[in-house]
Amino acid sequence: MFAIYKKELRSFFINPIGYVYLGVFLAFSALLCCYTTIVAATYSTSSYFTYMSFAFVILIPLLTMRLFAEERKLKTEQLLLTAPVTLTGMVMGKYLAALTVFGGSMLVSIINFIPLYVYGAAERAGTSYSSTQIGPVTGQIVGSFIALILLGAAFLAIGTFISAMTENQLSAAVITIAVIAAMVFLNILNQLKDSDGQQLISSYPIRAVIDWVSVISRFSNFRYGIFDFTALLYYCSLAFVFLFLTVRVYDKRRWG
Amino acid sequence: MIRIEHLVKNYGSNCAVDDISFSVESGEIVGFLGPNGAGKSTTMNILTGYISSTAGRASIAGIDILANPLEAKKLIGYLPEQPPLYLDMTVREFLNFNYDLKRCTLDRDAHIAEVCEVVKIQDVENRLIRNLSKGYRQRVGIAGALVGNPAVIIFDEPTVGLDPKQIIEIRNLIRTLGKDHTVILSTHILQEVQAVCDRIIIINKGKIVADEKTENIARIVENNRRFNVKISGPQRDVLAALKSLSGISYAEVLAERDGDAYTYTIESEMGTDIRKKLFFEMAAKGWPIIGLEALGVSLEDIFITVVDESSKGTVERERERRAVRRGERGRGRTSLESTLANDMVAEADRKRAEDAKSGYADLDAQDVPEGHDDGTGQPTGKPDTGKED
């Protein structure tokens, strides 16, 4: 597993895709952070995190599309499958490599918050009364940050699964984008309100179902600084299920 | 070392491997020979744990590949039909990856250097695999299979697409490897197994049709003395003369004309070299031989011969039957059309005979109503397309 992890991680950085991902991710997150906080003159980061979750629609497939589709096309998976490595080891090695790149980029994006703290400190220093309300809320940021990583981990697992199903990077990417986009838009649809302030989807059961399917909805509590353990469990099990399915895809193909 | 027992692999309703069993002893080089689509790669893939069998078992050194895949796979080095190379790695990186993947415990640098030396890729060690030629890529693939010094090495068509010089090098390499590894080599080229292997397993349509020492196969090949001879002279007389010549078991005209010369395919009897005799005979009649070409034995011929030999007795008998068959057909026909027809029929016959080989047991039964009483399944007097035209 470690050999595959290492190889996969390496391949992100000897191919343009890793740099494309990092470039797009960092540029986008920096720009977004700038617009949602400094330009909007607020310390609230909640819209930053919301928009970041939308950006995953494009960013996550960049990381996952190659994982299995490429190997299958070049027949290099034969090497992995005839080597003394378990299927789980192979899938986990690849998944963890993608997760590492994703997590790394997330960590780097922390620098986006530095200006907020700087501004916050400056403003606090400028006021005559002491107030904790000035400046960004660290708890909120940490909570949202963790939630975003969990969300990304779940999406990565979905992308990994889709990549294992196809032989073509491009179709893997397109399908992954479609699936993640569907989840995002379902969530938006669920929250849409008409002019009277009524929910557009008036039936509660339908909303509940959509809420459950839409992975994003679990994200909302974190934005307010509430650490939601059910969501944590939800994202982890989602990732687990899709990784398990990926292993099954390979197992099934072997028997087919 | 390797045991395969009653292996069956179905792809849907299509049976790729149909109940094959064989075993390979330690240190043997075994050639796995068969035409394309015979089930060679499928068998290799099952043996290496890439795919699973529908039924039956495969084991390496007593370790079942399905029950304990990790241990079994550690003993195998596998070069699939298309070498699994990561094009964006250098040779060195690729071998390092293989080393990690197989969890080797040998000294890394020394071992990789040794492998590079064996397959002679030291000089390209730091180049990207993407930039290597096909021959080098093949060698890198072999090097990958050799990493970890596995007891069993399996090559699936290792010389496809290489130039003659590279083919010879790879063959020599395989022979060298055979000294301290058990090697299975799959190919559809007869000369290749003959050159390299101790034992030949012939597989066709998912069934093993022969499992012989290479010498035995070689003998069959030698016995099968067929020539294309170009003789300038009246076709009918020449053919009659050829047929009457003792030592020739079978002769026919090919629809190939070169001035007044025709090309005849002849087959000599076992153990006789007909060429000199033929020369003097034709010279005496005043028909110059203007070309003589030894025909290689095709895989199909081997199938026919081997299967016939193993199932019904001697080669002679088969030869006899074939001679009779041709004789019957050739009766009273001289025109070019009939020659052509003759050829077509011969071709069809050969195809049919080959078909019969794969499932001779059941096809025999179907052929019998045509009036065969010998039960040999030879489609002797069967009406065929264009035969009487």
XYZ file of C-alpha atoms in Angstrom, chain B residues 44-285:
242
model
C -1.589 -16.801 -17.499
C -3.862 -14.200 -15.973
C -5.526 -16.770 -13.768
C -2.191 -18.192 -12.733
C -0.958 -14.762 -11.706
C -4.126 -13.885 -9.845
C -5.142 -11.101 -12.197
C -8.467 -12.732 -12.870
C -10.242 -15.553 -11.151
C -11.150 -18.880 -12.608
C -14.716 -20.065 -12.931
C -13.717 -23.463 -11.625
C -10.594 -25.429 -10.836
C -7.510 -24.348 -8.967
C -4.082 -22.985 -9.642
C -1.246 -23.096 -7.181
C 2.346 -21.967 -7.075
C 4.688 -24.021 -4.918
C 1.677 -25.459 -3.159
C 0.136 -22.065 -2.406
C -3.289 -21.600 -3.900
C -3.525 -18.349 -5.804
C -7.071 -17.689 -4.622
C -6.745 -18.883 -1.062
C -3.527 -17.063 -0.348
C -2.954 -14.561 -3.141
C -0.361 -12.441 -1.379
C 2.021 -15.298 -0.711
C 1.515 -16.830 -4.143
C 2.005 -13.530 -5.939
C 5.290 -13.005 -4.160
C 6.643 -16.022 -6.018
C 5.654 -14.788 -9.456
C 7.191 -12.338 -11.833
C 4.775 -11.601 -14.625
C 5.229 -9.837 -17.912
C 1.785 -9.424 -19.441
C 1.176 -9.174 -23.156
C 1.343 -5.428 -22.948
C 4.141 -4.563 -20.513
C 2.625 -2.559 -17.657
C 4.941 0.426 -17.728
C 4.390 3.839 -16.250
C 5.472 6.037 -19.101
C 6.130 9.030 -16.889
C 8.720 7.223 -14.783
C 12.351 6.681 -15.515
C 13.547 3.109 -15.747
C 15.177 3.427 -12.375
C 12.043 4.790 -10.757
C 9.983 2.056 -12.301
C 12.240 -0.651 -10.948
C 12.283 1.024 -7.572
C 8.511 1.053 -7.597
C 8.470 -2.636 -8.448
C 10.872 -3.234 -5.637
C 8.616 -1.449 -3.158
C 5.507 -3.039 -4.549
C 6.870 -6.525 -4.117
C 8.247 -5.685 -0.691
C 11.689 -6.992 -1.503
C 14.148 -7.550 1.232
C 17.211 -7.832 -0.981
C 19.713 -5.039 -1.043
C 17.972 -2.424 -3.168
C 20.778 -0.877 -5.182
C 22.689 -4.083 -5.738
C 19.595 -5.993 -6.732
C 18.315 -3.385 -9.169
C 21.763 -3.025 -10.684
C 21.878 -6.784 -11.124
C 18.484 -6.902 -12.795
C 19.487 -4.072 -15.118
C 22.589 -5.924 -16.045
C 20.765 -9.153 -16.804
C 18.375 -7.482 -19.235
C 21.017 -4.999 -20.428
C 19.286 -1.740 -19.681
C 21.986 -0.085 -17.604
C 22.531 2.553 -20.241
C 18.929 3.735 -20.231
C 18.461 3.615 -16.486
C 17.814 7.311 -16.104
C 15.686 7.812 -19.161
C 11.952 8.200 -19.173
C 10.180 5.037 -20.223
C 8.061 7.172 -22.540
C 11.139 7.862 -24.646
C 12.321 4.281 -24.962
C 11.933 2.118 -28.040
C 9.657 -0.886 -28.051
C 12.518 -3.302 -27.542
C 13.811 -1.427 -24.545
C 10.350 -1.106 -23.092
C 9.934 -4.839 -23.395
C 13.191 -5.304 -21.561
C 12.192 -2.897 -18.860
C 9.009 -4.944 -18.512
C 11.088 -8.081 -18.125
C 13.294 -6.321 -15.611
C 10.176 -5.388 -13.665
C 9.142 -9.020 -13.602
C 12.590 -10.036 -12.415
C 12.686 -7.653 -9.489
C 12.515 -9.578 -6.254
C 14.013 -12.641 -7.874
C 10.761 -14.600 -8.065
C 10.897 -18.370 -8.378
C 8.414 -18.406 -11.233
C 8.573 -16.083 -14.205
C 5.701 -15.878 -16.628
C 6.068 -14.217 -20.002
C 3.074 -13.565 -22.165
C 4.183 -13.169 -25.778
C 7.418 -11.401 -24.888
C 8.711 -10.990 -28.439
C 5.674 -9.530 -30.153
C 6.554 -6.435 -32.100
C 10.297 -6.720 -31.723
C 12.811 -6.783 -34.533
C 14.635 -10.043 -35.284
C 17.771 -9.067 -33.417
C 15.820 -8.121 -30.326
C 13.814 -11.322 -30.569
C 16.973 -13.368 -30.485
C 18.279 -11.365 -27.540
C 15.087 -11.819 -25.594
C 15.052 -15.528 -26.338
C 18.603 -15.870 -25.134
C 17.692 -13.940 -22.047
C 14.775 -16.241 -21.341
C 16.985 -19.254 -21.765
C 19.461 -17.784 -19.311
C 16.701 -17.096 -16.843
C 15.565 -20.683 -17.157
C 18.740 -21.795 -15.448
C 17.570 -20.696 -12.056
C 13.913 -19.869 -12.470
C 10.845 -21.741 -13.520
C 9.695 -20.066 -16.694
C 6.414 -20.183 -18.521
C 6.488 -18.617 -21.935
C 3.335 -18.080 -23.886
C 3.533 -17.491 -27.595
C 1.923 -18.281 -30.882
C 5.241 -18.720 -32.636
C 6.371 -22.295 -32.911
C 10.032 -21.489 -33.550
C 10.140 -19.521 -30.362
C 9.141 -22.338 -28.072
C 11.302 -24.715 -30.017
C 14.268 -22.452 -29.498
C 13.736 -21.813 -25.832
C 11.611 -24.395 -24.073
C 12.129 -27.827 -22.593
C 8.515 -28.702 -22.850
C 5.669 -27.500 -24.996
C 2.056 -27.339 -24.035
C -0.171 -26.697 -27.002
C -3.512 -25.161 -26.326
C -6.297 -24.529 -28.763
C -9.762 -23.180 -28.134
C -9.329 -23.457 -24.415
C -8.205 -27.070 -24.388
C -4.790 -28.600 -24.103
C -4.183 -30.568 -27.264
C -0.641 -31.644 -26.564
C 1.830 -31.642 -23.734
C 5.138 -32.937 -25.015
C 8.847 -32.607 -24.635
C 10.255 -30.228 -27.207
C 12.210 -33.050 -28.889
C 9.004 -34.885 -29.661
C 7.425 -31.864 -31.208
C 10.624 -31.216 -33.118
C 10.538 -34.718 -34.509
C 7.052 -34.178 -35.769
C 8.206 -31.004 -37.377
C 11.086 -32.711 -39.067
C 8.954 -35.545 -40.272
C 6.675 -33.145 -41.896
C 8.741 -32.499 -44.981
C 6.813 -30.224 -47.246
C 8.135 -28.274 -50.152
C 6.892 -25.882 -52.717
C 8.603 -26.832 -55.919
C 8.399 -24.899 -59.147
C 8.749 -27.112 -62.166
C 8.685 -26.067 -65.742
C 6.728 -28.637 -67.741
C 3.242 -29.850 -68.665
C 1.188 -29.603 -65.538
C -0.716 -32.870 -65.799
C 2.329 -34.968 -66.558
C 4.445 -33.353 -63.917
C 1.810 -33.883 -61.294
C 1.400 -37.508 -62.307
C 5.157 -37.989 -62.200
C 5.380 -36.421 -58.802
C 2.636 -38.591 -57.485
C 4.196 -41.718 -58.786
C 7.586 -40.843 -57.413
C 8.330 -43.095 -54.497
C 9.010 -41.150 -51.345
C 6.408 -38.514 -52.101
C 3.297 -39.040 -50.126
C 1.298 -36.236 -51.506
C 1.447 -33.692 -54.301
C -0.817 -30.990 -55.550
C -0.727 -28.054 -57.904
C -0.965 -24.556 -56.635
C -2.754 -22.063 -58.824
C 0.451 -20.175 -59.367
C 1.906 -19.909 -62.797
C 5.223 -18.590 -63.942
C 5.557 -18.905 -67.706
C 5.211 -22.602 -68.373
C 6.147 -23.467 -64.814
C 3.701 -24.358 -62.101
C 4.211 -24.545 -58.414
C 3.500 -27.858 -56.766
C 3.256 -28.592 -53.114
C 4.761 -31.921 -52.249
C 5.142 -33.795 -49.066
C 7.778 -36.420 -48.669
C 7.457 -39.527 -46.610
C 8.957 -39.684 -43.199
C 12.667 -39.864 -42.950
C 13.368 -39.408 -46.641
C 14.995 -36.404 -48.151
C 13.295 -36.199 -51.468
C 15.103 -33.231 -52.917
C 18.000 -34.904 -54.700
C 15.887 -37.677 -56.051
C 13.359 -35.186 -57.265
C 16.027 -33.225 -59.028
C 17.382 -36.175 -60.971
C 13.948 -37.499 -61.758
C 12.779 -34.222 -63.199
C 16.079 -33.721 -64.991
C 15.718 -37.112 -66.640
C 12.287 -36.112 -67.925
